Amino acid sequence: MYSPLLVKPMREELVVAGFEELTSSEDVDRWMDQKEGTALLVINSVCGCAAGMARPGVRLALEHAVKPDRLGTVFAGQDAAATAKARGAFPEVPPSSPSMALFKDGELVHFVPRHRIESQDLEAVARDLTDAFDQHCA
Amino acid sequence: MGTFHQNKSELHGITVVVDTDGPEIFVGRCDDMDEERVILLDVDVHRDGEGGKSKAEYVQKAAQLGIWKKHDHLVVDRARVTSVRRLAEV
């Protein structure tokens, strides 16, 4: 596991963008229990090969006029119980990180797996999300 | 901000499709590759026709949401490899 000091700025990159950090399975339960409306869950991760563009891409997407009602994040490889609990909300989807899940009224409506983030620029990562925001959050 | 990996191939950290001259096709995260081998992490292996799916059908499905890994680490002999593609570009 990476040092918490190394990971701290990667957590803060999403927290300052308005994400609620979910660090325990209880946090995830509470967050997921709010079914009404739209919610974006980001499964954060350390690896820069994909995550380096994931976080800036998410932040850019949130500058879009249409966006989800709620934002939450778990950190894969750091908060194991919270991440496992979050992935339990979409058991049909293979685990990957970073990744992003958009929910509408508690149902998964859009998922961006790691391989769709890798080696993309931040505009492409953002566009994948904003297209989904327009479709599901308007 | 992200981590930085030195001395790895340009596909390091990228999810790739490694096709072979045999029935197997692999999807996993490339750790490294050179003239002798492709080193993959978190790997799924599909055999042509397995579960009623051709290699192409399997890859199309993998491209949608990803793969369920069967191996944490796997080394593929480069002599068997006919192509290495990014899964995102399938």
PDB file of C-alpha atoms in Angstrom, chain A residues 2 45-55 97-98 114-121 125, chain B residues 1-6 8-15 29-31 86:
ATOM      1  CA  TYR A   2       1.240   3.478  -0.816  1.00  0.00           C
ATOM      2  CA  SER A  45      -6.411   5.188  -7.586  1.00  0.00           C
ATOM      3  CA  VAL A  46      -2.737   5.971  -7.387  1.00  0.00           C
ATOM      4  CA  CYS A  47      -1.396   4.780 -10.718  1.00  0.00           C
ATOM      5  CA  GLY A  48      -0.573   7.751 -12.901  1.00  0.00           C
ATOM      6  CA  CYS A  49      -0.901   5.785 -16.143  1.00  0.00           C
ATOM      7  CA  ALA A  50      -4.650   6.221 -15.989  1.00  0.00           C
ATOM      8  CA  ALA A  51      -5.474   8.152 -12.837  1.00  0.00           C
ATOM      9  CA  GLY A  52      -3.281  11.055 -13.806  1.00  0.00           C
ATOM     10  CA  MET A  53      -5.885  12.091 -16.367  1.00  0.00           C
ATOM     11  CA  ALA A  54      -8.875  10.696 -14.487  1.00  0.00           C
ATOM     12  CA  ARG A  55      -8.945  13.287 -11.742  1.00  0.00           C
ATOM     13  CA  SER A  97      -9.537   1.645 -11.044  1.00  0.00           C
ATOM     14  CA  PRO A  98      -9.680   4.432 -11.648  1.00  0.00           C
ATOM     15  CA  ARG A 114     -10.110   2.223 -16.506  1.00  0.00           C
ATOM     16  CA  HIS A 115      -9.279   1.272 -20.074  1.00  0.00           C
ATOM     17  CA  ARG A 116     -11.429   4.146 -21.384  1.00  0.00           C
ATOM     18  CA  ILE A 117      -9.364   6.588 -19.303  1.00  0.00           C
ATOM     19  CA  GLU A 118      -5.871   5.292 -20.042  1.00  0.00           C
ATOM     20  CA  SER A 119      -3.841   7.525 -22.311  1.00  0.00           C
ATOM     21  CA  GLN A 120      -6.801   9.820 -22.990  1.00  0.00           C
ATOM     22  CA  ASP A 121      -6.386  13.541 -22.610  1.00  0.00           C
ATOM     23  CA  VAL A 125     -12.182  11.900 -20.185  1.00  0.00           C
TER      24      VAL A 125
ATOM     25  CA  MET B   1      -0.762  14.207  -9.969  1.00  0.00           C
ATOM     26  CA  GLY B   2       0.191  10.599 -10.527  1.00  0.00           C
ATOM     27  CA  THR B   3       2.970   8.116 -10.035  1.00  0.00           C
ATOM     28  CA  PHE B   4       5.829   7.874 -12.490  1.00  0.00           C
ATOM     29  CA  HIS B   5       7.232   4.629 -13.863  1.00  0.00           C
ATOM     30  CA  GLN B   6      10.701   4.619 -15.371  1.00  0.00           C
ATOM     31  CA  LYS B   8       9.049   0.562 -18.968  1.00  0.00           C
ATOM     32  CA  SER B   9       7.598   0.135 -22.417  1.00  0.00           C
ATOM     33  CA  GLU B  10       5.288   2.819 -23.778  1.00  0.00           C
ATOM     34  CA  LEU B  11       2.328   0.528 -23.103  1.00  0.00           C
ATOM     35  CA  HIS B  12       3.126   0.228 -19.405  1.00  0.00           C
ATOM     36  CA  GLY B  13      -0.069   0.586 -17.405  1.00  0.00           C
ATOM     37  CA  ILE B  14      -2.288   0.344 -20.479  1.00  0.00           C
ATOM     38  CA  THR B  15      -4.922  -2.366 -20.869  1.00  0.00           C
ATOM     39  CA  ARG B  29      -2.657  -4.430 -18.127  1.00  0.00           C
ATOM     40  CA  CYS B  30       0.725  -4.271 -19.789  1.00  0.00           C
ATOM     41  CA  ASP B  31       3.542  -4.133 -17.275  1.00  0.00           C
ATOM     42  CA  ARG B  86      -4.961  -1.073 -26.740  1.00  0.00           C
TER      43      ARG B  86
END
